[in-house]
Amino acid sequence: MNAPYTVADYLVDRLADCGADHLFGVPGDYNLQFLDHVIAHRTVRWVGCANELNAAYAADGYARVQGFGALLTTYGVGELSALNGVAGSFAERVPVLHIVGAPCTGAQQRRECLHHTLGDGNFDHFRQMSAPISVAQGVLDARNACAEIDRVLSEIMRHKRPGYLLLPADVAALPVARPVSALTAQATDAENPQLESFSQMARKLLQPCHRISVLADVLALRFGQQSVLNQWMQEVPIPHATLLMGKGLFNERHPAFAGTYSGGASHPQTREAIEDAEVIICIGTCFTDTITAGFTHRITPKNSIEIQPFAARVGERWFSGIAMSEAIQALIAVSKAFSAQWQTYRRQLSAPVTVDSGHLTQRHFWQALEKHLRPNDIVLADQGTAAFGIAALTLPEGASLIVQPLWGSIGFTLPAAFGAQTSQADRRVVLVIGDGAAQLTIQELSSMLRDGQRPLILLLNNEGYTVERAIHGPEQRYNDISLWNWTQVPQALNLDCQAECWKVSNASQLNDALARAERGDKLTLLEVMLPKMDIPPLLKAVTQALEARNGEH
């Protein structure tokens, strides 16, 4: 006799519909029966993590390259541990479903004093805590389970933000009908009448111009416009750039790519290409303090066109309800009509990189790394010296970058690298992380080793929180950390460790180690010894701006 088709089966099938072939998390007694259905599923694989925070980070990294991610925790203690990671997904528009295994419905109705609760009989506390960092929440019961699963997942996919489902253990086991069709994105409404008005105003603004620039960022990436924008730049070579959060959106080897725009801290050539245009087309931009060096960007509504996921602006006038894809297509049509009169742009290439063999500095490190990056790499750079150092690099074609400059939770990238590699087993993952950040989430290195992953991990050892030293208190002991023997850590985290670990302290050693690591046959950890107070130029500008703002009254 076949086992009945249940709510648990329905939910796992819907995860597969959304593109999640893996479910990250930590088991707990309230989600174990649901997990049996995950294990039995034909395509979705369970991926256990070292803790719930790391699982949330891993689901985020997975979703950034897969398009959707899912996370499972147990009620109370598990879900609260994951909230920091989920909040980062909400801030940076990453579609992740957080499933919480909960006590049985009857126990909740009787207000029993159960473990993992606050002991007051109220089982809605933690859902309320998740509400501000989720685009939709559902509490599943016998009557609404399937409809609520579909509703929450649809909202996640539409808005590219996390959602929350509370799944009582008894509800997971209830029989339901199989879905009659796959869960797909809802068809867009009939053409918005404002689209034509937007197009006409854009045409009027652009018609007399000779210098145009495009600044696209993270939301263009999240809402699936990468290939469209790159094709546009191939056909109409407008000077274009990204902010740090959207770096990797464009082919950075394109001759009209102007670099990574960082407001007043930008390379002069980048700043001129973007800011000196008569009209700046901003697509999916999010101007945060850290990536604009303290809001030093010079882009005003008067001389810009802005496209966001569900609205667009020309000058001071907003047009609501226009999909990003529609607005971009309208601008592409306008640009083809006027591009003959627009000035062309070609990036001035830097002199060939020469790396000496002397004492390692931040400059030496980033020069060497750029030389060894390969097309289609997935590169992750943790908040701090890593993220702001990577901003100055020109990525190879097809490379993806994962950074978290808005939420800025240090340690995020190590579990996120695990999630990204789980999604893309055939692509090389390159992780750059500081020693202070790595201490927060190093346990997930054991999951990489367990699953046979082979990332290249570049651990920057500058003896503590260098980014914080640069902001305030360079000699204060609150910016110090316990110093670890990093090259021995992988052996401690896996009994059958198949990793290569090297410690490098000069540029020649670094280049040799990076060349050896290109074999990619094992997980490779390079401990890179760097001066305690050496920081990339962009980070210096950012930390000065942050220190000034933190001192304001």
Coordinates of C-alpha atoms in Angstrom, one line a residue:
M1 CA 0.0 0.0 0.0
N2 CA 1.4 3.4 -1.0
A3 CA 1.9 6.0 1.7
P4 CA -0.6 8.9 1.6
Y5 CA 0.4 12.1 -0.1
T6 CA 0.8 14.7 2.7
V7 CA 1.2 18.4 3.4
A8 CA 4.9 17.6 3.8
D9 CA 5.1 16.1 0.4
Y10 CA 3.2 19.1 -1.1
L11 CA 5.6 21.6 0.5
V12 CA 8.7 19.7 -0.7
D13 CA 7.3 19.5 -4.3
R14 CA 6.6 23.2 -4.2
L15 CA 10.3 23.8 -3.2
A16 CA 11.3 21.9 -6.3
D17 CA 8.9 24.0 -8.4
C18 CA 10.7 27.1 -7.2
G19 CA 14.1 25.7 -8.1
A20 CA 15.4 24.6 -4.7
D21 CA 17.0 21.2 -5.1
H22 CA 18.5 21.4 -1.6
L23 CA 17.1 22.3 1.8
F24 CA 19.5 23.6 4.4
G25 CA 19.0 23.5 8.2
V26 CA 19.4 21.7 11.5
P27 CA 17.1 18.9 12.7
G28 CA 15.0 19.2 15.8
D29 CA 12.2 17.1 17.3
Y30 CA 9.5 19.3 15.9
N31 CA 10.7 19.0 12.3
L32 CA 11.9 15.4 12.2
Q33 CA 8.8 13.8 10.7
F34 CA 8.8 16.4 8.0
L35 CA 12.5 15.7 7.3
D36 CA 11.5 12.0 6.6
H37 CA 9.6 13.3 3.6
V38 CA 12.5 15.5 2.5
I39 CA 14.9 12.5 2.6
A40 CA 12.4 10.4 0.6
H41 CA 11.9 13.1 -2.1
R42 CA 13.0 12.3 -5.6
T43 CA 14.9 15.5 -6.2
V44 CA 15.2 17.7 -3.1
R45 CA 18.3 16.9 -1.0
W46 CA 18.6 17.6 2.7
V47 CA 21.8 19.5 3.7
G48 CA 22.5 19.6 7.4
C49 CA 24.6 22.5 8.7
A50 CA 26.6 23.1 11.8
N51 CA 24.1 25.6 13.3
E52 CA 21.0 27.5 12.3
L53 CA 22.7 30.8 11.6
N54 CA 25.1 29.1 9.2
A55 CA 22.2 27.3 7.6
A56 CA 20.5 30.7 7.0
Y57 CA 23.7 32.1 5.5
A58 CA 24.1 28.9 3.3
A59 CA 20.5 29.2 2.0
D60 CA 21.2 32.8 1.2
G61 CA 24.4 32.0 -0.8
Y62 CA 22.5 29.2 -2.5
A63 CA 19.6 31.5 -3.5
R64 CA 21.9 34.2 -4.9
V65 CA 23.2 31.8 -7.6
Q66 CA 20.2 29.4 -7.8
G67 CA 17.4 31.9 -7.7
F68 CA 15.7 30.5 -4.7
G69 CA 16.7 28.9 -1.4
A70 CA 15.1 27.2 1.6
L71 CA 15.9 26.8 5.2
L72 CA 14.5 24.4 7.9
T73 CA 14.8 25.0 11.7
T74 CA 13.0 23.8 14.7
Y75 CA 10.6 26.0 16.7
G76 CA 11.9 28.7 19.1
V77 CA 15.6 28.0 19.7
G78 CA 16.3 27.1 16.1
E79 CA 14.4 29.7 14.3
L80 CA 15.7 32.5 16.5
S81 CA 19.3 31.4 15.9
A82 CA 18.6 31.8 12.1
L83 CA 17.0 35.3 12.3
N84 CA 20.2 37.3 11.7
G85 CA 20.8 35.4 8.4
V86 CA 17.2 35.7 7.3
A87 CA 17.3 39.5 8.0
G88 CA 20.3 39.8 5.7
S89 CA 18.3 38.0 3.0
F90 CA 15.5 40.5 3.5
A91 CA 17.8 43.6 3.4
E92 CA 19.6 42.5 0.3
R93 CA 16.5 41.0 -1.5
V94 CA 17.3 37.3 -1.5
P95 CA 14.4 34.9 -2.0
V96 CA 14.6 32.3 0.9
L97 CA 11.8 30.3 2.5
H98 CA 12.2 29.8 6.3
I99 CA 10.3 26.6 7.3
V100 CA 9.8 26.2 11.1
G101 CA 8.8 22.8 12.5
A102 CA 6.4 23.6 15.4
P103 CA 4.6 21.7 18.2
C104 CA 1.4 19.9 17.3
T105 CA -1.8 21.9 16.9
G106 CA -3.5 20.4 19.9
A107 CA -0.6 21.2 22.2
Q108 CA -0.7 24.8 21.0
Q109 CA -4.5 25.1 21.5
R110 CA -4.1 23.7 25.0
R111 CA -1.3 26.3 25.7
E112 CA 0.9 23.6 27.1
C113 CA 4.2 24.5 28.7
L114 CA 6.5 23.0 26.2
H115 CA 10.3 22.9 25.6
H116 CA 11.7 25.6 23.2
T117 CA 8.9 28.0 24.3
L118 CA 8.8 30.9 26.7
G119 CA 6.6 28.9 29.0
D120 CA 3.6 31.2 28.7
G121 CA 1.4 29.2 26.4
N122 CA 1.7 31.8 23.6
F123 CA 3.0 30.1 20.4
D124 CA 2.9 33.2 18.2
H125 CA 5.8 35.1 19.7
F126 CA 8.4 34.0 17.3
R127 CA 6.3 34.4 14.1
Q128 CA 5.8 38.0 15.2
M129 CA 9.6 38.4 15.5
S130 CA 10.0 37.1 12.0
A131 CA 7.3 39.3 10.5
P132 CA 9.4 42.4 9.9
I133 CA 12.0 40.4 8.0
S134 CA 9.7 38.3 5.8
V135 CA 7.5 39.4 2.9
A136 CA 4.8 36.9 3.8
Q137 CA 4.1 34.5 6.7
G138 CA 1.8 31.5 6.9
V139 CA 0.7 29.4 9.9
L140 CA -0.3 26.1 8.4
D141 CA -3.4 24.1 9.5
A142 CA -5.7 21.4 8.1
R143 CA -7.8 23.8 6.1
N144 CA -5.3 26.3 4.6
A145 CA -2.0 24.4 4.2
C146 CA -1.7 24.1 0.5
A147 CA -3.2 27.5 -0.3
E148 CA -0.9 29.2 2.3
I149 CA 2.2 27.4 0.9
D150 CA 1.4 28.6 -2.6
R151 CA 0.7 32.1 -1.4
V152 CA 3.9 32.6 0.6
L153 CA 6.1 31.1 -2.1
S154 CA 4.5 33.3 -4.7
E155 CA 5.2 36.4 -2.6
I156 CA 8.8 35.3 -2.1
M157 CA 9.4 34.9 -5.8
R158 CA 7.6 38.1 -6.7
H159 CA 9.4 40.4 -4.2
K160 CA 12.7 38.5 -3.9
R161 CA 12.6 38.5 -0.2
P162 CA 12.2 35.8 2.5
G163 CA 9.0 34.2 3.6
Y164 CA 8.0 32.2 6.7
L165 CA 6.0 29.1 7.2
L166 CA 5.1 27.6 10.6
L167 CA 4.5 23.9 10.1
P168 CA 3.1 22.0 13.1
A169 CA 4.2 18.4 13.2
D170 CA 0.7 17.0 12.9
V171 CA -0.2 19.2 10.0
A172 CA 2.9 18.0 8.1
A173 CA 1.4 14.5 8.2
L174 CA -2.1 15.4 7.0
P175 CA -3.2 13.9 3.6
V176 CA -3.8 16.3 0.8
A177 CA -4.3 16.2 -3.0
R178 CA -1.3 16.5 -5.2
P179 CA -0.9 19.8 -7.0
V180 CA -2.5 19.8 -10.4
S181 CA 0.2 22.1 -11.9
A182 CA 3.6 23.4 -11.1
L183 CA 3.9 26.6 -9.1
T184 CA 5.1 29.2 -11.6
A185 CA 5.4 33.0 -11.6
Q186 CA 2.1 34.8 -12.0
A187 CA 1.5 36.4 -15.4
T188 CA 2.0 40.1 -15.4
D189 CA -1.0 42.3 -15.6
A190 CA -2.1 43.9 -18.8
E191 CA 0.3 46.6 -20.0
N192 CA 0.4 49.5 -17.6
P193 CA -0.9 52.7 -19.3
Q194 CA 1.9 54.6 -17.6
L195 CA 4.5 52.7 -19.6
E196 CA 3.9 54.8 -22.7
S197 CA 4.1 58.0 -20.6
F198 CA 7.3 56.8 -19.1
S199 CA 8.7 56.1 -22.6
Q200 CA 7.7 59.4 -24.0
M201 CA 9.2 61.4 -21.1
A202 CA 12.4 59.3 -21.3
R203 CA 12.6 60.0 -25.0
K204 CA 12.1 63.8 -24.4
L205 CA 14.9 63.8 -21.8
L206 CA 17.4 61.8 -23.8
Q207 CA 16.8 63.3 -27.3
P208 CA 19.1 66.3 -27.0
C209 CA 21.8 64.5 -25.1
H210 CA 25.3 63.5 -26.3
R211 CA 26.7 61.9 -23.1
I212 CA 24.7 59.1 -21.4
S213 CA 25.7 56.6 -18.7
V214 CA 24.2 53.5 -17.1
L215 CA 24.6 52.6 -13.5
A216 CA 23.0 49.2 -12.7
D217 CA 23.0 47.4 -9.4
V218 CA 21.8 44.6 -7.2
L219 CA 18.1 44.7 -7.9
A220 CA 18.7 44.3 -11.7
L221 CA 20.6 41.2 -10.8
R222 CA 17.9 39.9 -8.4
F223 CA 15.1 40.5 -10.8
G224 CA 16.8 38.6 -13.6
Q225 CA 17.9 41.4 -16.0
Q226 CA 21.6 40.5 -16.3
S227 CA 21.5 38.9 -19.7
V228 CA 19.2 41.7 -21.1
L229 CA 21.5 44.4 -19.8
N230 CA 24.6 42.8 -21.1
Q231 CA 23.0 42.3 -24.5
W232 CA 22.0 46.0 -24.5
M233 CA 25.6 47.1 -23.7
Q234 CA 26.8 44.9 -26.6
E235 CA 24.4 46.6 -29.0
V236 CA 24.6 50.1 -27.7
P237 CA 28.0 50.6 -26.0
I238 CA 27.0 53.1 -23.3
P239 CA 29.5 53.8 -20.5
H240 CA 28.3 51.6 -17.7
A241 CA 29.2 50.6 -14.1
T242 CA 27.8 48.9 -11.0
L243 CA 27.9 49.7 -7.3
L244 CA 29.7 47.1 -5.1
M245 CA 26.5 45.2 -4.2
G246 CA 25.8 44.5 -7.9
K247 CA 29.3 43.9 -9.0
G248 CA 29.4 41.0 -11.5
L249 CA 26.2 42.1 -13.1
F250 CA 28.0 43.3 -16.3
N251 CA 30.8 41.7 -18.3
E252 CA 33.6 43.7 -16.8
R253 CA 35.9 43.0 -19.8
H254 CA 33.6 45.0 -22.0
P255 CA 35.5 48.1 -23.3
A256 CA 32.7 50.4 -22.2
F257 CA 32.6 49.1 -18.7
A258 CA 33.8 51.9 -16.5
G259 CA 34.4 50.1 -13.2
T260 CA 32.8 49.9 -9.8
Y261 CA 31.2 53.2 -8.8
S262 CA 31.7 54.3 -5.2
G263 CA 30.7 57.9 -5.1
G264 CA 33.6 60.2 -4.2
A265 CA 35.9 57.2 -3.6
S266 CA 35.5 56.0 -7.2
H267 CA 38.5 55.8 -9.6
P268 CA 38.5 59.2 -11.3
Q269 CA 37.9 57.6 -14.7
T270 CA 34.8 55.8 -13.3
R271 CA 33.4 58.8 -11.6
E272 CA 33.8 60.9 -14.7
A273 CA 32.2 58.3 -17.0
I274 CA 29.1 58.1 -14.7
E275 CA 28.6 61.5 -13.1
D276 CA 29.6 63.7 -16.0
A277 CA 26.9 62.3 -18.2
E278 CA 24.0 64.6 -19.2
V279 CA 21.6 61.8 -18.1
I280 CA 22.4 58.9 -15.8
I281 CA 20.2 55.8 -16.2
C282 CA 20.0 54.1 -12.8
I283 CA 18.7 50.5 -12.8
G284 CA 18.0 48.6 -9.6
T285 CA 20.3 50.9 -7.6
C286 CA 20.5 51.0 -3.8
F287 CA 22.7 53.8 -2.5
T288 CA 24.0 52.8 0.9
D289 CA 26.5 54.6 3.1
T290 CA 29.2 52.0 2.8
I291 CA 29.2 51.6 -1.0
T292 CA 29.0 55.3 -1.7
A293 CA 31.7 56.4 0.8
G294 CA 29.2 58.1 3.0
F295 CA 26.7 59.2 0.4
T296 CA 29.2 61.1 -1.7
H297 CA 27.6 60.1 -5.0
R298 CA 26.6 63.0 -7.3
I299 CA 23.4 61.8 -8.9
T300 CA 20.3 63.9 -8.7
P301 CA 16.8 63.2 -9.9
K302 CA 16.9 66.1 -12.3
N303 CA 19.6 64.5 -14.5
S304 CA 18.6 60.8 -14.1
I305 CA 16.2 58.1 -15.1
E306 CA 15.6 55.5 -12.4
I307 CA 14.2 52.0 -12.8
Q308 CA 13.2 49.9 -9.7
P309 CA 11.4 46.6 -9.6
F310 CA 7.8 48.0 -9.7
A311 CA 8.2 51.6 -10.6
A312 CA 10.2 54.0 -12.8
R313 CA 11.2 57.7 -12.7
V314 CA 12.1 60.3 -15.3
G315 CA 13.5 63.4 -13.6
E316 CA 11.2 64.2 -10.7
R317 CA 8.2 62.2 -12.0
W318 CA 7.5 58.6 -10.8
F319 CA 5.5 56.1 -12.8
S320 CA 4.1 53.3 -10.5
G321 CA 3.3 49.8 -11.4
I322 CA 5.8 49.4 -14.3
A323 CA 7.8 46.2 -14.2
M324 CA 11.5 46.6 -14.3
S325 CA 11.7 44.4 -17.5
E326 CA 9.2 46.6 -19.3
A327 CA 10.9 49.8 -18.4
I328 CA 14.3 48.5 -19.5
Q329 CA 12.8 47.4 -22.9
A330 CA 11.4 50.8 -23.3
L331 CA 14.8 52.4 -22.7
I332 CA 16.5 50.0 -25.1
A333 CA 14.1 51.1 -27.8
V334 CA 14.7 54.8 -27.1
S335 CA 18.5 54.2 -27.0
K336 CA 18.6 52.6 -30.4
A337 CA 16.8 55.6 -31.8
F338 CA 19.4 58.1 -30.4
S339 CA 22.6 56.2 -29.9
A340 CA 24.2 57.5 -33.1
Q341 CA 24.5 60.9 -31.6
W342 CA 25.8 59.7 -28.2
Q343 CA 29.5 59.9 -27.5
T344 CA 31.3 56.5 -27.4
Y345 CA 33.4 55.5 -24.5
R346 CA 36.4 53.1 -24.1
R347 CA 37.9 52.3 -20.8
Q348 CA 41.6 53.2 -20.5
L349 CA 43.2 49.9 -19.5
S350 CA 45.6 49.9 -16.6
A351 CA 49.2 48.9 -17.1
P352 CA 49.9 45.1 -17.0
V353 CA 49.9 43.9 -13.4
T354 CA 53.4 43.3 -12.0
V355 CA 53.7 41.5 -8.7
D356 CA 57.0 41.7 -6.8
S357 CA 58.2 39.0 -4.5
G358 CA 58.5 41.2 -1.4
H359 CA 56.6 41.6 1.8
L360 CA 52.8 41.1 1.4
T361 CA 50.5 44.1 1.5
Q362 CA 46.9 44.5 0.6
R363 CA 48.0 45.9 -2.8
H364 CA 50.1 42.9 -3.5
F365 CA 47.4 40.5 -2.5
W366 CA 44.6 42.0 -4.7
Q367 CA 47.0 42.3 -7.7
A368 CA 47.9 38.6 -7.4
L369 CA 44.3 37.5 -6.9
E370 CA 43.0 39.4 -10.0
K371 CA 45.7 37.6 -12.1
H372 CA 44.5 34.2 -10.9
L373 CA 40.7 34.6 -11.1
R374 CA 39.1 32.6 -13.9
P375 CA 36.0 33.0 -16.0
N376 CA 32.8 31.8 -14.3
D377 CA 34.3 31.7 -10.9
I378 CA 32.0 32.4 -8.0
V379 CA 33.8 34.9 -5.8
L380 CA 32.8 35.7 -2.2
A381 CA 34.3 38.6 -0.2
D382 CA 33.4 39.1 3.4
Q383 CA 32.5 42.5 4.8
G384 CA 35.7 44.5 5.7
T385 CA 39.0 44.6 3.9
A386 CA 37.9 41.7 1.6
A387 CA 34.7 43.3 0.2
F388 CA 36.3 46.7 -0.3
G389 CA 39.5 45.3 -1.8
I390 CA 37.5 43.2 -4.4
A391 CA 35.7 46.4 -5.5
A392 CA 38.8 47.6 -7.4
L393 CA 39.3 44.4 -9.3
T394 CA 38.1 43.7 -12.9
L395 CA 36.3 40.4 -12.8
P396 CA 36.7 37.8 -15.6
E397 CA 33.8 37.2 -17.9
G398 CA 31.1 35.1 -16.4
A399 CA 32.3 35.5 -12.8
S400 CA 29.8 36.1 -10.1
L401 CA 30.4 38.1 -6.9
I402 CA 28.7 37.6 -3.5
V403 CA 29.1 40.4 -1.0
Q404 CA 26.9 41.7 1.8
P405 CA 27.6 45.5 2.1
L406 CA 24.1 46.5 3.2
W407 CA 23.5 44.0 6.0
G408 CA 27.2 43.6 6.6
S409 CA 27.2 40.6 8.9
I410 CA 30.8 39.5 9.3
G411 CA 31.3 35.7 8.8
F412 CA 28.4 35.5 6.3
T413 CA 30.4 34.5 3.3
L414 CA 31.9 31.2 4.6
P415 CA 28.6 29.4 5.0
A416 CA 27.3 31.3 1.9
A417 CA 30.2 29.8 0.0
F418 CA 29.1 26.4 1.1
G419 CA 25.6 27.2 -0.1
A420 CA 26.8 28.6 -3.5
Q421 CA 29.0 25.6 -4.1
T422 CA 26.1 23.3 -3.2
S423 CA 24.1 25.0 -6.0
Q424 CA 26.9 25.1 -8.6
A425 CA 29.1 22.1 -8.1
D426 CA 30.9 22.6 -11.5
R427 CA 32.0 26.2 -10.8
R428 CA 35.0 27.1 -8.8
V429 CA 34.2 29.0 -5.6
V430 CA 36.8 31.5 -4.3
L431 CA 36.3 32.8 -0.8
V432 CA 38.1 35.8 0.6
I433 CA 37.5 36.3 4.3
G434 CA 39.3 37.9 7.3
D435 CA 40.4 36.1 10.3
G436 CA 38.0 37.8 12.7
A437 CA 35.0 37.1 10.4
A438 CA 36.0 33.5 9.9
Q439 CA 36.0 32.8 13.6
L440 CA 32.3 33.5 13.7
T441 CA 31.3 30.8 11.2
I442 CA 34.2 28.4 10.7
Q443 CA 32.2 25.3 11.7
E444 CA 30.7 25.2 8.2
L445 CA 34.2 24.3 6.8
S446 CA 33.4 20.9 8.2
S447 CA 30.3 20.7 5.9
M448 CA 32.4 21.6 2.9
L449 CA 34.8 18.8 3.8
R450 CA 32.0 16.3 4.5
D451 CA 30.4 17.0 1.1
G452 CA 33.7 16.8 -0.8
Q453 CA 33.6 20.5 -1.9
R454 CA 36.9 22.0 -3.2
P455 CA 36.7 25.8 -2.8
L456 CA 39.7 28.1 -2.6
I457 CA 39.7 29.9 0.7
L458 CA 41.9 32.9 1.1
L459 CA 42.0 33.7 4.8
L460 CA 43.4 37.2 5.4
N461 CA 45.2 37.2 8.7
N462 CA 45.7 40.7 10.0
E463 CA 45.3 39.8 13.7
G464 CA 41.8 41.0 14.3
Y465 CA 39.1 43.4 13.2
T466 CA 41.1 45.7 10.9
V467 CA 38.0 47.3 9.4
E468 CA 37.0 48.3 13.0
R469 CA 40.5 49.5 13.8
A470 CA 40.3 51.8 10.7
I471 CA 37.0 53.3 11.9
H472 CA 37.9 53.7 15.6
G473 CA 40.2 52.4 18.3
P474 CA 43.1 51.1 16.3
E475 CA 45.0 50.0 19.4
Q476 CA 42.0 49.1 21.6
R477 CA 41.8 45.5 22.8
Y478 CA 38.2 45.2 21.7
N479 CA 39.5 45.0 18.1
D480 CA 41.8 42.1 19.0
I481 CA 41.0 38.4 18.6
S482 CA 42.5 35.1 19.8
L483 CA 45.1 34.1 17.3
W484 CA 44.5 30.7 15.7
N485 CA 46.6 28.1 14.0
W486 CA 44.5 28.4 10.8
T487 CA 46.3 25.8 8.7
Q488 CA 45.5 23.1 11.3
V489 CA 41.8 23.9 11.5
P490 CA 40.6 21.8 8.6
Q491 CA 42.2 18.7 10.2
A492 CA 40.4 19.4 13.4
L493 CA 37.0 19.7 11.7
N494 CA 37.1 16.5 9.6
L495 CA 38.4 13.0 10.5
D496 CA 39.2 12.2 6.8
C497 CA 40.4 15.7 5.9
Q498 CA 41.3 16.1 2.2
A499 CA 42.5 19.6 2.3
E500 CA 45.7 21.5 1.4
C501 CA 46.7 24.3 3.7
W502 CA 49.5 26.8 3.2
K503 CA 50.6 29.9 5.1
V504 CA 52.1 32.6 2.9
S505 CA 53.9 35.8 4.1
N506 CA 55.4 37.2 0.9
A507 CA 54.1 37.9 -2.6
S508 CA 56.2 35.2 -4.2
Q509 CA 54.8 32.5 -1.9
L510 CA 51.3 33.8 -2.6
N511 CA 51.7 33.6 -6.4
D512 CA 53.2 30.1 -6.1
A513 CA 50.3 28.9 -3.8
L514 CA 47.6 30.4 -6.1
A515 CA 49.2 28.7 -9.1
R516 CA 49.2 25.3 -7.3
A517 CA 45.6 25.9 -6.1
E518 CA 44.4 26.1 -9.7
R519 CA 44.4 22.3 -9.8
G520 CA 41.2 22.5 -7.8
D521 CA 41.4 18.8 -6.7
K522 CA 41.1 19.5 -3.0
L523 CA 39.7 22.2 -0.6
T524 CA 42.5 24.7 -0.4
L525 CA 43.1 27.1 2.5
L526 CA 45.7 29.8 2.1
E527 CA 46.5 31.8 5.3
V528 CA 47.6 35.2 3.9
M529 CA 49.7 37.2 6.4
L530 CA 49.0 40.9 6.1
P531 CA 49.9 44.0 8.1
K532 CA 47.5 44.8 10.9
M533 CA 46.7 48.3 9.8
D534 CA 46.9 47.9 6.0
I535 CA 43.6 48.5 4.3
P536 CA 42.4 49.0 0.6
P537 CA 42.1 52.6 -0.6
L538 CA 38.3 52.4 -0.9
L539 CA 37.9 51.1 2.7
K540 CA 40.0 54.1 3.9
A541 CA 37.5 56.5 2.3
V542 CA 34.5 54.5 3.7
T543 CA 35.9 54.2 7.2
Q544 CA 36.6 58.0 7.4
A545 CA 33.1 58.7 6.3
L546 CA 31.6 56.3 8.9
E547 CA 33.8 57.7 11.7
A548 CA 32.6 61.2 10.8
R549 CA 28.9 60.2 10.7
N550 CA 29.2 58.2 14.0
G551 CA 30.5 61.3 15.7
E552 CA 27.6 63.5 14.5
H553 CA 25.1 64.8 17.1

